[in-house]
PDB file of C-alpha atoms in Angstrom:
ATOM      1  CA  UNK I 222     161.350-101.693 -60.693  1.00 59.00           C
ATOM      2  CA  UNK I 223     162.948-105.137 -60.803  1.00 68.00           C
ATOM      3  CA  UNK I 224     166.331-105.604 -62.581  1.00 72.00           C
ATOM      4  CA  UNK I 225     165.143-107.652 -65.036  1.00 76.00           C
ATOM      5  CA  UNK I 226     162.638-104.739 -66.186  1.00 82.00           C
ATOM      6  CA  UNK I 227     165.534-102.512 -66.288  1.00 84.00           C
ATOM      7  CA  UNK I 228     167.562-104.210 -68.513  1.00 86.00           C
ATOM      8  CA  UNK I 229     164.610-104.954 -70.903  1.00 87.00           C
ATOM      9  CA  UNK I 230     163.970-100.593 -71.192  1.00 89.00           C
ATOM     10  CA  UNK I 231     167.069 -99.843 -71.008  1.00 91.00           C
ATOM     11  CA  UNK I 232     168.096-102.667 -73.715  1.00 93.00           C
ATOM     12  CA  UNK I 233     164.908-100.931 -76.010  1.00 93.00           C
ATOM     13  CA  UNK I 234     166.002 -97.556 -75.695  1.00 95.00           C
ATOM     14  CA  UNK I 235     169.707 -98.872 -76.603  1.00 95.00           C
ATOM     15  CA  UNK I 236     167.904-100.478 -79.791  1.00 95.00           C
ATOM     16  CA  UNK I 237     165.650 -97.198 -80.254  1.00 95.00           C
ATOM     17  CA  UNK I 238     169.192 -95.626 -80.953  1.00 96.00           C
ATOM     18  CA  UNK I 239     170.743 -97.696 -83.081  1.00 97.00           C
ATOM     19  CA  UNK I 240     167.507 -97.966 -85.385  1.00 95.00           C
ATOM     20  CA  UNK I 241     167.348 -93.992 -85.606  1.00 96.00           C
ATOM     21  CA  UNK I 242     170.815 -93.670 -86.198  1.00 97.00           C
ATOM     22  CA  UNK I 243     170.395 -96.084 -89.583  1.00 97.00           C
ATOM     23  CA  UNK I 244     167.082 -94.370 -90.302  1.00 96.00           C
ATOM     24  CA  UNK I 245     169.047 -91.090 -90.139  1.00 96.00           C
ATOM     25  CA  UNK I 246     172.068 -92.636 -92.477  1.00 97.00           C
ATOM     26  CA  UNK I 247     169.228 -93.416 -94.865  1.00 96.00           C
ATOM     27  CA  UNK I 248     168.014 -89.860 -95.044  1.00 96.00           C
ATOM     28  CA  UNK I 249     171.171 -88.494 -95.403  1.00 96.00           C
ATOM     29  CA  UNK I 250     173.388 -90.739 -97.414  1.00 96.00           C
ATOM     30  CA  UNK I 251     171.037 -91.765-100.179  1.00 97.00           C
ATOM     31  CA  UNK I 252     167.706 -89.769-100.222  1.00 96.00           C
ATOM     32  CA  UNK I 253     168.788 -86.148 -99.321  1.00 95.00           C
ATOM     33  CA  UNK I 254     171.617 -86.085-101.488  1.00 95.00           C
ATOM     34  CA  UNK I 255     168.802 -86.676-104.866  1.00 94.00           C
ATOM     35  CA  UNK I 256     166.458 -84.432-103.084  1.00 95.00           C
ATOM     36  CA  UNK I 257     164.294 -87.594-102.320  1.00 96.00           C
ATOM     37  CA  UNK I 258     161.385 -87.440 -99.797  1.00 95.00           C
ATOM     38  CA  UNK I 259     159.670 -90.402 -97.126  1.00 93.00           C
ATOM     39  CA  UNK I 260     156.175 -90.090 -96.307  1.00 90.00           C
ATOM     40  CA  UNK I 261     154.710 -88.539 -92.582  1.00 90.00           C
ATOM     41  CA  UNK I 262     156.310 -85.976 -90.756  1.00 92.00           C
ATOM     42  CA  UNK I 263     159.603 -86.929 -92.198  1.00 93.00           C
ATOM     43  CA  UNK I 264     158.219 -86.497 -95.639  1.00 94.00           C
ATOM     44  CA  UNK I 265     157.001 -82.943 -94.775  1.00 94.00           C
ATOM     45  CA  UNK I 266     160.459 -81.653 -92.963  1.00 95.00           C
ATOM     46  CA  UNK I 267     162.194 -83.200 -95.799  1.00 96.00           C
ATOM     47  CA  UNK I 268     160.030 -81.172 -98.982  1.00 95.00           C
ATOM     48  CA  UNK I 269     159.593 -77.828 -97.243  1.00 96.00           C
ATOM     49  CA  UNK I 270     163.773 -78.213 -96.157  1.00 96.00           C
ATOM     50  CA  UNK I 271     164.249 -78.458-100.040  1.00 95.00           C
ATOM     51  CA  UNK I 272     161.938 -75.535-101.018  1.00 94.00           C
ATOM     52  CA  UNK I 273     163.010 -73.356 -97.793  1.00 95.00           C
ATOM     53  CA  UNK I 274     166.185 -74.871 -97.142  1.00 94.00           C
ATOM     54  CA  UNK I 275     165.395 -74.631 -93.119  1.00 95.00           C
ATOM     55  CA  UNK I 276     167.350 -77.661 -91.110  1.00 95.00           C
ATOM     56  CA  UNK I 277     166.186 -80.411 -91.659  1.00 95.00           C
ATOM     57  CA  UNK I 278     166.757 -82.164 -88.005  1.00 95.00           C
ATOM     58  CA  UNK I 279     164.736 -78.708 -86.910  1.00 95.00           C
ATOM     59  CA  UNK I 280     161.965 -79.111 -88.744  1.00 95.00           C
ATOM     60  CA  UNK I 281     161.798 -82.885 -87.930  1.00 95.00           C
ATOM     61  CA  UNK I 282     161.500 -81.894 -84.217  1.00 94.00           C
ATOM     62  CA  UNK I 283     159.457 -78.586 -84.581  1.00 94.00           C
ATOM     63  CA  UNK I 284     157.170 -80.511 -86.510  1.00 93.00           C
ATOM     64  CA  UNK I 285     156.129 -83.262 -84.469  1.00 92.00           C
ATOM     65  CA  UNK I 286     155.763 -81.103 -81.345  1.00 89.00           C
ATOM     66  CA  UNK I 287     151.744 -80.943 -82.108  1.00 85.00           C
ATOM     67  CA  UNK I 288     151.693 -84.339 -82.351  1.00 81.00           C
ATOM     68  CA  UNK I 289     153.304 -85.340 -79.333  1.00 82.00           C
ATOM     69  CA  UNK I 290     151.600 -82.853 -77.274  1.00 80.00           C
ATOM     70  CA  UNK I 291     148.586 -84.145 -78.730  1.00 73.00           C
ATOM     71  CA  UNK I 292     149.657 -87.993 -78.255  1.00 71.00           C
ATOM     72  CA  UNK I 293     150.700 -87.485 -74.297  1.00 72.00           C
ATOM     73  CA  UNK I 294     147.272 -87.200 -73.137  1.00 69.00           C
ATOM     74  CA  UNK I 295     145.675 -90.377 -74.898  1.00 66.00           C
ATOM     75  CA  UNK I 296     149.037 -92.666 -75.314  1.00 69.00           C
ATOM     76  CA  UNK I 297     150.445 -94.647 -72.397  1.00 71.00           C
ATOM     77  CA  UNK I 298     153.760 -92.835 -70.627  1.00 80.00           C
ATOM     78  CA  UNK I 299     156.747 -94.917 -71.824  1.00 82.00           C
ATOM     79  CA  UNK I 300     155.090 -95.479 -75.452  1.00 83.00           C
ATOM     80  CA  UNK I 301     155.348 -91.225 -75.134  1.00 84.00           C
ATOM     81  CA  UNK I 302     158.463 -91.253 -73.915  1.00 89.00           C
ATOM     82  CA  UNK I 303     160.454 -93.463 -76.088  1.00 90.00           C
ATOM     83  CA  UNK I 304     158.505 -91.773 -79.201  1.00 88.00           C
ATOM     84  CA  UNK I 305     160.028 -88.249 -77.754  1.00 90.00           C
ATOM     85  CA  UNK I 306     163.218 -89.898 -77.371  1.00 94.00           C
ATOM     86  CA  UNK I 307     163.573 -90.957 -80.967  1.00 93.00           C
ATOM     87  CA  UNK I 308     162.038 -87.930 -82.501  1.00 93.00           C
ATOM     88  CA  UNK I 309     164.088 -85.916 -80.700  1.00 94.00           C
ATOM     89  CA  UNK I 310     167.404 -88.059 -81.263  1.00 96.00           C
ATOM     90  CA  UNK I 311     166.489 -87.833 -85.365  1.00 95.00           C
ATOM     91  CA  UNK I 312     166.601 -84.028 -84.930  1.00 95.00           C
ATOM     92  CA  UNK I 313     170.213 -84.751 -83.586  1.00 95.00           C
ATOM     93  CA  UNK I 314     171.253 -87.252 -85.492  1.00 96.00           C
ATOM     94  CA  UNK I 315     170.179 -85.203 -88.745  1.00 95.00           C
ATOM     95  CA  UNK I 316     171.474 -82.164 -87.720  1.00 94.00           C
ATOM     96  CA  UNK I 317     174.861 -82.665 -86.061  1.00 93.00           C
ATOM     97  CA  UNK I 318     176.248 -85.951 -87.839  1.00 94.00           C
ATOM     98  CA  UNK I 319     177.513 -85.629 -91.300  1.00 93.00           C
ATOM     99  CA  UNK I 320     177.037 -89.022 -93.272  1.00 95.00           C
ATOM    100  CA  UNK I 321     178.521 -89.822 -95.865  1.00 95.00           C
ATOM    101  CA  UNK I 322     177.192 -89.544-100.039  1.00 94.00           C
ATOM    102  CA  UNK I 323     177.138 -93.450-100.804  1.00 94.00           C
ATOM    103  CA  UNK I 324     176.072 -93.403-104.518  1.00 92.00           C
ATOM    104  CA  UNK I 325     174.556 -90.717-106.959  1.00 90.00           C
ATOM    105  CA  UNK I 326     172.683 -92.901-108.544  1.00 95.00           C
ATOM    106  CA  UNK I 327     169.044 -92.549-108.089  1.00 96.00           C
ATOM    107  CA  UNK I 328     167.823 -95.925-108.629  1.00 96.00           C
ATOM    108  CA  UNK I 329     170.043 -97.500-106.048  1.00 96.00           C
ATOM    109  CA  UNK I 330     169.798 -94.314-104.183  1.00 96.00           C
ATOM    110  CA  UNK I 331     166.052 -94.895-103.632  1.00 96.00           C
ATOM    111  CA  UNK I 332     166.126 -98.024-102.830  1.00 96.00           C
ATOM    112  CA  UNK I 333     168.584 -98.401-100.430  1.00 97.00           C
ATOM    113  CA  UNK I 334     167.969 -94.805 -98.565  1.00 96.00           C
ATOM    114  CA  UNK I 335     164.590 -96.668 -98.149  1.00 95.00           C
ATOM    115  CA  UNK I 336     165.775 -99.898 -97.118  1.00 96.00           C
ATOM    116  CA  UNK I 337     168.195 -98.019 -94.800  1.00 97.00           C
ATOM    117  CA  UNK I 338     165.028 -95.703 -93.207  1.00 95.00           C
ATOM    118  CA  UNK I 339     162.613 -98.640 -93.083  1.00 92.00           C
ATOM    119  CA  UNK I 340     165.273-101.269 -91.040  1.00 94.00           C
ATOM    120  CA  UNK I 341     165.823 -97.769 -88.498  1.00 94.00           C
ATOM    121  CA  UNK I 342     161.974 -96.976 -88.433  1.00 91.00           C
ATOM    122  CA  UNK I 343     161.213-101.282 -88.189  1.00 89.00           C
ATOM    123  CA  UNK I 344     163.808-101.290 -84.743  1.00 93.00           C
ATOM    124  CA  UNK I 345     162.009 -98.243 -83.085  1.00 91.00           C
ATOM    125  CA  UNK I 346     158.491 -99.249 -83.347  1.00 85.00           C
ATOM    126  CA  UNK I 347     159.505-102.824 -82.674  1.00 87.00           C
ATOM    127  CA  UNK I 348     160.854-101.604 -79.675  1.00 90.00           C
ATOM    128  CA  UNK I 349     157.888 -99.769 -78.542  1.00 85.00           C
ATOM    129  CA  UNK I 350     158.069 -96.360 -79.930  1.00 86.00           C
ATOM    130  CA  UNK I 351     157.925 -94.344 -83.116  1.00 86.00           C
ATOM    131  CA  UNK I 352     159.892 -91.599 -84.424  1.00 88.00           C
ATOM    132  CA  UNK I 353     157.255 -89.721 -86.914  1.00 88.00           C
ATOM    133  CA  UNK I 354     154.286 -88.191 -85.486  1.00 82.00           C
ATOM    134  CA  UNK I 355     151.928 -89.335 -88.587  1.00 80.00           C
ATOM    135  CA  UNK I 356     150.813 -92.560 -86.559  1.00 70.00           C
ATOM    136  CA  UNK I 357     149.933 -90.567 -83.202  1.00 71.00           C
ATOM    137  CA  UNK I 358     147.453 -88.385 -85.826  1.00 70.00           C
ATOM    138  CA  UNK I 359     146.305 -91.343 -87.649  1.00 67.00           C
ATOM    139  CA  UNK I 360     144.957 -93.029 -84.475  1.00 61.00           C
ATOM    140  CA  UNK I 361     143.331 -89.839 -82.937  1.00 62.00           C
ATOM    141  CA  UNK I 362     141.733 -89.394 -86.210  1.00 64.00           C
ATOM    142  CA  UNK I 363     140.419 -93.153 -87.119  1.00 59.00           C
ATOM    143  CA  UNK I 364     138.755 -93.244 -83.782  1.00 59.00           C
ATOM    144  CA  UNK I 365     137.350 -89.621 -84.487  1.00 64.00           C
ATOM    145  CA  UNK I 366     136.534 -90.128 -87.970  1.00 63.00           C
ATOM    146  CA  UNK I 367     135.509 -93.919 -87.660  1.00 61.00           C
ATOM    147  CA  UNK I 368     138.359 -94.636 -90.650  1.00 58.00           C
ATOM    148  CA  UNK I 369     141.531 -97.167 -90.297  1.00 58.00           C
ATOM    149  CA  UNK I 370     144.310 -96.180 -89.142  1.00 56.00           C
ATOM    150  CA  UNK I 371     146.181 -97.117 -92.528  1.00 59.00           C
ATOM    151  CA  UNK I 372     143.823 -95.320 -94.665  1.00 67.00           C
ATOM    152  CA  UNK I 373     144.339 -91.723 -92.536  1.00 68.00           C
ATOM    153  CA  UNK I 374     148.362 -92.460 -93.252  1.00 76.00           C
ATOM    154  CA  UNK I 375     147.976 -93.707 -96.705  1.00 77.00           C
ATOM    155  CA  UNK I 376     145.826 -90.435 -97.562  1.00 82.00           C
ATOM    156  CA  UNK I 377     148.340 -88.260 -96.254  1.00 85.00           C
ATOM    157  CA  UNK I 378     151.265 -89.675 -97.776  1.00 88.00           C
ATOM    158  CA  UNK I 379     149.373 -89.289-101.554  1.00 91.00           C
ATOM    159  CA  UNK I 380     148.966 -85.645-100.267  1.00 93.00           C
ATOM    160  CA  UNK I 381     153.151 -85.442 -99.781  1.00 94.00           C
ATOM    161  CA  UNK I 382     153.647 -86.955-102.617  1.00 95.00           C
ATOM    162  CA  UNK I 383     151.553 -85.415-104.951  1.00 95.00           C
ATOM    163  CA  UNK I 384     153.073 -82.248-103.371  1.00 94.00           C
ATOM    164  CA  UNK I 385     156.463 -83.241-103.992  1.00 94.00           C
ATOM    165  CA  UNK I 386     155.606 -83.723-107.545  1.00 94.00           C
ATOM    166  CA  UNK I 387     154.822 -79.883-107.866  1.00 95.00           C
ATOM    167  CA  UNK I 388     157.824 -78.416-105.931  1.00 95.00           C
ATOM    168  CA  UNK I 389     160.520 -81.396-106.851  1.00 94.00           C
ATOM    169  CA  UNK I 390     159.651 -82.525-110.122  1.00 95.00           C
ATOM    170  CA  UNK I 391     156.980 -85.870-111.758  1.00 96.00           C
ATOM    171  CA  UNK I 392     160.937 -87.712-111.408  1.00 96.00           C
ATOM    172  CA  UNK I 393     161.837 -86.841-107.970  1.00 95.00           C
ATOM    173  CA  UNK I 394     158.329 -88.061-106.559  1.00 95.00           C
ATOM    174  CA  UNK I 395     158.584 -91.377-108.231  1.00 96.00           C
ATOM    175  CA  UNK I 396     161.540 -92.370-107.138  1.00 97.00           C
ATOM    176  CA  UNK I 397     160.118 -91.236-103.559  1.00 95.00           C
ATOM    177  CA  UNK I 398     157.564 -93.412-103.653  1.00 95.00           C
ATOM    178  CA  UNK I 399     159.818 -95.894-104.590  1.00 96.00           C
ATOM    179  CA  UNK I 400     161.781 -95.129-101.835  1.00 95.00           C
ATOM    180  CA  UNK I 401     158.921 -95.615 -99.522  1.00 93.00           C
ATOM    181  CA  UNK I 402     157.425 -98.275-100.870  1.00 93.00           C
ATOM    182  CA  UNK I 403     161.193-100.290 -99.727  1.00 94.00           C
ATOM    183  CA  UNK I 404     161.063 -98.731 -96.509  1.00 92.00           C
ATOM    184  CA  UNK I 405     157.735 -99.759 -95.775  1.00 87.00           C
ATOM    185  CA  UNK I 406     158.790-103.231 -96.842  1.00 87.00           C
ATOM    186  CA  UNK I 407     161.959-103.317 -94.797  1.00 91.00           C
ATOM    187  CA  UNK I 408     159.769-102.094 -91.781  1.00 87.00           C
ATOM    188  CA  UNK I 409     157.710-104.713 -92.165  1.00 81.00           C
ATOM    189  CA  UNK I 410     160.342-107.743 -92.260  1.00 83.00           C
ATOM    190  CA  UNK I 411     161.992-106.082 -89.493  1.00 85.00           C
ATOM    191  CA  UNK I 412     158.712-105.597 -87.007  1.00 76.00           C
ATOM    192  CA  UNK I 413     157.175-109.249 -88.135  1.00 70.00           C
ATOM    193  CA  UNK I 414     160.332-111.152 -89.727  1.00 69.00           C
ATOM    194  CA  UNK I 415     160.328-113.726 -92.258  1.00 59.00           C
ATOM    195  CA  UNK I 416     156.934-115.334 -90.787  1.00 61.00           C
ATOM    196  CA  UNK I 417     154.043-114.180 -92.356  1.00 70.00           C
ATOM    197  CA  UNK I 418     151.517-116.263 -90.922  1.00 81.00           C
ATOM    198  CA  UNK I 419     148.454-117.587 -92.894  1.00 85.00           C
ATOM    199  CA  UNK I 420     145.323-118.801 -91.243  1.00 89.00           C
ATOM    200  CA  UNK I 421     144.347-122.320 -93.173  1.00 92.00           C
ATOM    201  CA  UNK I 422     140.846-123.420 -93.284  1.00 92.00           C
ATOM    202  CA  UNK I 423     140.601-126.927 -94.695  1.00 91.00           C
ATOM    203  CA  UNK I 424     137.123-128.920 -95.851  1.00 90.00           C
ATOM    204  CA  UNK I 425     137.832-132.506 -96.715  1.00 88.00           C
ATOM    205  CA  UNK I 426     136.108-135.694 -96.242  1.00 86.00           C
ATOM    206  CA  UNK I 427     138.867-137.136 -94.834  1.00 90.00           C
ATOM    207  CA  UNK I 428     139.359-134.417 -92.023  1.00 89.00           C
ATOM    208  CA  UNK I 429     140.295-137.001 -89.443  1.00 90.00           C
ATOM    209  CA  UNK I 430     143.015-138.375 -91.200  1.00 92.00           C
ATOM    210  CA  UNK I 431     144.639-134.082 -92.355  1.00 91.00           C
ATOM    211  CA  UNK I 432     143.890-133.803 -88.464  1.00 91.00           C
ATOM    212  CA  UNK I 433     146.264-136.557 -87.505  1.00 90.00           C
ATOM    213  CA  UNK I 434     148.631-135.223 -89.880  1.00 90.00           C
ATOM    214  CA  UNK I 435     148.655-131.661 -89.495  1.00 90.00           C
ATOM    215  CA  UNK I 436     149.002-132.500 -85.123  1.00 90.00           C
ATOM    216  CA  UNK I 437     151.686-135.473 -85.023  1.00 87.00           C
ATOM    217  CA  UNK I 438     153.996-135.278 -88.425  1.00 83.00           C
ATOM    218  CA  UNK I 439     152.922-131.035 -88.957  1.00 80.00           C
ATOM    219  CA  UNK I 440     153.756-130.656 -85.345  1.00 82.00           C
ATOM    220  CA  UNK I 441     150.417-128.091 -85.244  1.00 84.00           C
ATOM    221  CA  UNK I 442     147.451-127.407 -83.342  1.00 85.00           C
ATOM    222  CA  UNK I 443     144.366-127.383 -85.057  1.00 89.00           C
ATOM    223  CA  UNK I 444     141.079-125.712 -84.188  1.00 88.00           C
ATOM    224  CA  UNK I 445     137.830-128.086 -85.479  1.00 89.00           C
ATOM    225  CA  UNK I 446     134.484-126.504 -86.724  1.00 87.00           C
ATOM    226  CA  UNK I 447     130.950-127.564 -86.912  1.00 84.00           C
ATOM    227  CA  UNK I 448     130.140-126.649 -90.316  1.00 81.00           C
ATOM    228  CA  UNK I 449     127.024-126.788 -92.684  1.00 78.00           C
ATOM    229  CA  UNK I 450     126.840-126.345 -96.455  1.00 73.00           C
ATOM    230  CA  UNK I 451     125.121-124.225 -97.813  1.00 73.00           C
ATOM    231  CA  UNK I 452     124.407-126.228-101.058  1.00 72.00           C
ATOM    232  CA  UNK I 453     124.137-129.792 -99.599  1.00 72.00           C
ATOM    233  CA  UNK I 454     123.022-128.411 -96.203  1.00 71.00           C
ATOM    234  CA  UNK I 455     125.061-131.261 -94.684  1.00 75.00           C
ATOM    235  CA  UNK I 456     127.003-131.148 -91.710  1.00 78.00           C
ATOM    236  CA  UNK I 457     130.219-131.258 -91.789  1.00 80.00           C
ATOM    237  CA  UNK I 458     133.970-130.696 -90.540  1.00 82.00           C
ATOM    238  CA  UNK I 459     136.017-127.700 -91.004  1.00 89.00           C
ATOM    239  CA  UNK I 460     140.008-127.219 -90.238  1.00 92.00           C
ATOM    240  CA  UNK I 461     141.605-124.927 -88.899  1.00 91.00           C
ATOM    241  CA  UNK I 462     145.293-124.301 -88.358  1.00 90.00           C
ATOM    242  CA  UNK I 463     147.884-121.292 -88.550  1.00 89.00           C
ATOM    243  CA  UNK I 464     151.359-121.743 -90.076  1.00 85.00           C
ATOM    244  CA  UNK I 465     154.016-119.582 -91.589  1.00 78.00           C
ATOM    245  CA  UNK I 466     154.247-118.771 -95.307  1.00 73.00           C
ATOM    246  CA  UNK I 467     157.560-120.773 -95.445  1.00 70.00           C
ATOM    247  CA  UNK I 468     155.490-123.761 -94.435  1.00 80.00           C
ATOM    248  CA  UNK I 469     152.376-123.183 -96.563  1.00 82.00           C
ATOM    249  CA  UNK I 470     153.947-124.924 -99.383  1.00 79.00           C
ATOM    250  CA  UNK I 471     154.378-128.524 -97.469  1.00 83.00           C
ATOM    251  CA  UNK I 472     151.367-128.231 -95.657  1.00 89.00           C
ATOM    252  CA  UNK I 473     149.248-128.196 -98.890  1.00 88.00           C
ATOM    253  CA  UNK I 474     151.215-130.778-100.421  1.00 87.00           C
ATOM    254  CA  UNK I 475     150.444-132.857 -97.091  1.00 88.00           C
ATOM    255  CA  UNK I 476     146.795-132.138 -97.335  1.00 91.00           C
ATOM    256  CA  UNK I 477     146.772-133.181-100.926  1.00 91.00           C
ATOM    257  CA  UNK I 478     148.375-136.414-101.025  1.00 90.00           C
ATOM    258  CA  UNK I 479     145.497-137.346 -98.101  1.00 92.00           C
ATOM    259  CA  UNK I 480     142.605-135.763-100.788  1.00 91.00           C
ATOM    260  CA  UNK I 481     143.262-134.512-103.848  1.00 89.00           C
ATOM    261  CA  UNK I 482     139.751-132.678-103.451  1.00 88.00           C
ATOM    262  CA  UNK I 483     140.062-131.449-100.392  1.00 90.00           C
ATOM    263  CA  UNK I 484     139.256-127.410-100.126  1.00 90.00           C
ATOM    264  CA  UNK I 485     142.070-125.443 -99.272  1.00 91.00           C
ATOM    265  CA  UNK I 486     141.442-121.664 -98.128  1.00 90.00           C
ATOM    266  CA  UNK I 487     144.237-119.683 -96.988  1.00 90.00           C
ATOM    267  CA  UNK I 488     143.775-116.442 -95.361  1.00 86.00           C
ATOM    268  CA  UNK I 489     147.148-113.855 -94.770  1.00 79.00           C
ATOM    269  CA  UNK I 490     146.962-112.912 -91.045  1.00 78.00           C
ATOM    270  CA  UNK I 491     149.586-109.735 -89.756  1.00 64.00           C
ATOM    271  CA  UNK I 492     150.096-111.071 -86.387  1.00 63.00           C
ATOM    272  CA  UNK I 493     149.760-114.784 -84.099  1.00 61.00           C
ATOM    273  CA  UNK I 494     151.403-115.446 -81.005  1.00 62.00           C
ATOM    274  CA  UNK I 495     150.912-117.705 -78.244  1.00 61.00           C
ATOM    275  CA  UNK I 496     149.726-121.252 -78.546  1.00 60.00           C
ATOM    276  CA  UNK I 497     151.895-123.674 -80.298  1.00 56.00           C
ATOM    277  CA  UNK I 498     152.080-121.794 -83.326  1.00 54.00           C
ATOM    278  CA  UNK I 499     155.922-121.711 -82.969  1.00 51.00           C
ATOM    279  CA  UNK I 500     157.031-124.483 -81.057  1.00 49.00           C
ATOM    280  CA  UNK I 501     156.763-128.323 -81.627  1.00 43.00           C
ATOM    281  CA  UNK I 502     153.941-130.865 -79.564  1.00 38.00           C
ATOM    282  CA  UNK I 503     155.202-133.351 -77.557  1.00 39.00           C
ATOM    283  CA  UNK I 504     154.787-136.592 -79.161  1.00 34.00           C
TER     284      UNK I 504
END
């Protein structure tokens, strides 16, 4: 293993800690305090700690020991091993540090205990792991059952919350899913940043010209299409080009002052990389 490789694990598993420390700050300085719940595994150690009162940093380990087992044998070996890592360094976390109660209230409680667990849960998968065994089961199952991979986690969580609403109260499982819904948000920014990238497609009769603009004053590639219509049945140009949400505004104010009729569709994409989607052309 070259040194450069060992720095770059070694510097992931050092950011693996530090995001399941503030994931376990979340959980225990906002949401445990108001008997407040997150979805997956969590979710589950969390409602049956309230009703049994078992540890919760137990139960968070006990509970994902299926999953893992199950996850070794079709994940790759340092994806396993940084997800054991974290899983088992929540248990700790939970069980042995005592955080301290930030706020009673349980607006602000829910909202930043999930801000808090989403940054912590955003650094550990960005870092190549994951410390809740719902996404190993989701996986197995959508290639099983031929379903996404969201959908398997999204029915779950409606299961833990509509449990929570039973043993916790209709209050307690609102502001959970409020909760969740900010970590899941948080995750997000954290794992793809400010960035959202949006695929353009662009129809114009003055295509050359948008071209020339979008490649030497947008500083962006562009991909060109053959296109026909299907009412005229002409041929025609299509553009192509991907660019953040930050820059959507200008673009289509670039496009516009070229043709005011030009067709604009704009298509929210979850990941690009490579290309020149981030850096400038040489003029």
């Amino acid at each position: 293993m070259s040194k450069n490789n060992l720095f770059n694990i070694l510097t992931s598993f050092s950011l693996i800690t530090f995001g399941v420390l503030v994931e376990s700050f979340g959980i225990k300085s906002f949401l445990l305090p108001n008997e407040f719940i997150d979805g997956g595994i969590t979710g589950i150690s969390m409602l049956i700690h309230f009703v049994t009162h078992i540890d919760l940093g137990l139960l968070i380990i006990i509970l994902n020991i299926p999953f893992l087992i199950f996850g070794y044998f079709s994940i790759s070996r340092l994806f396993m091993i940084k997800s054991i890592f974290a899983i088992l360094l929540l248990g700790f976390f939970v069980f042995f540090i005592n955080f301290p109660i930030i706020t009673h209230d349980k607006l602000l409680s829910a909202v930043f205990g999930g801000f808090f667990l989403g940054a912590g849960v955003g650094l550990v998968v960005k870092n190549g792991g994951i410390s809740d065994g719902t996404e190993l089961m989701a996986v197995v199952l959508g290639k099983k059952l031929s379903v996404t991979v969201g959908n398997v986690i999204l029915f779950l969580n409606i299961l833990i919350f509509i449990s929570a609403s039973f043993f916790l109260g209709i209050d307690k499982a609102l502001y959970s899913i409020l909760a969740y819904f900010s970590a899941y948000k948080t995750m997000d920014f954290i794992i793809y940043g400010i960035e959202e990238y949006n695929n353009v497609i662009i129809i114009s009769d003055k295509n050359q010209e948008i071209k020339n603009m979008i490649i030497h004053e947008f500083k962006k590639g562009v991909t060109v299409y053959k296109t026909y219509g299907g009412f005229t049945g002409l041929e025609q140009e299509s553009l192509s080009c991907v660019v953040t949400r930050l820059e959507m505004i200008k673009l289509k104010k670039l496009i516009f002052d070229i043709d005011e009729g030009a067709f604009v569709i704009v298509h929210p994409i979850s990941q690009a990389t490579g290309g020149i989607i981030t850096k400038h052309i040489k003029a």
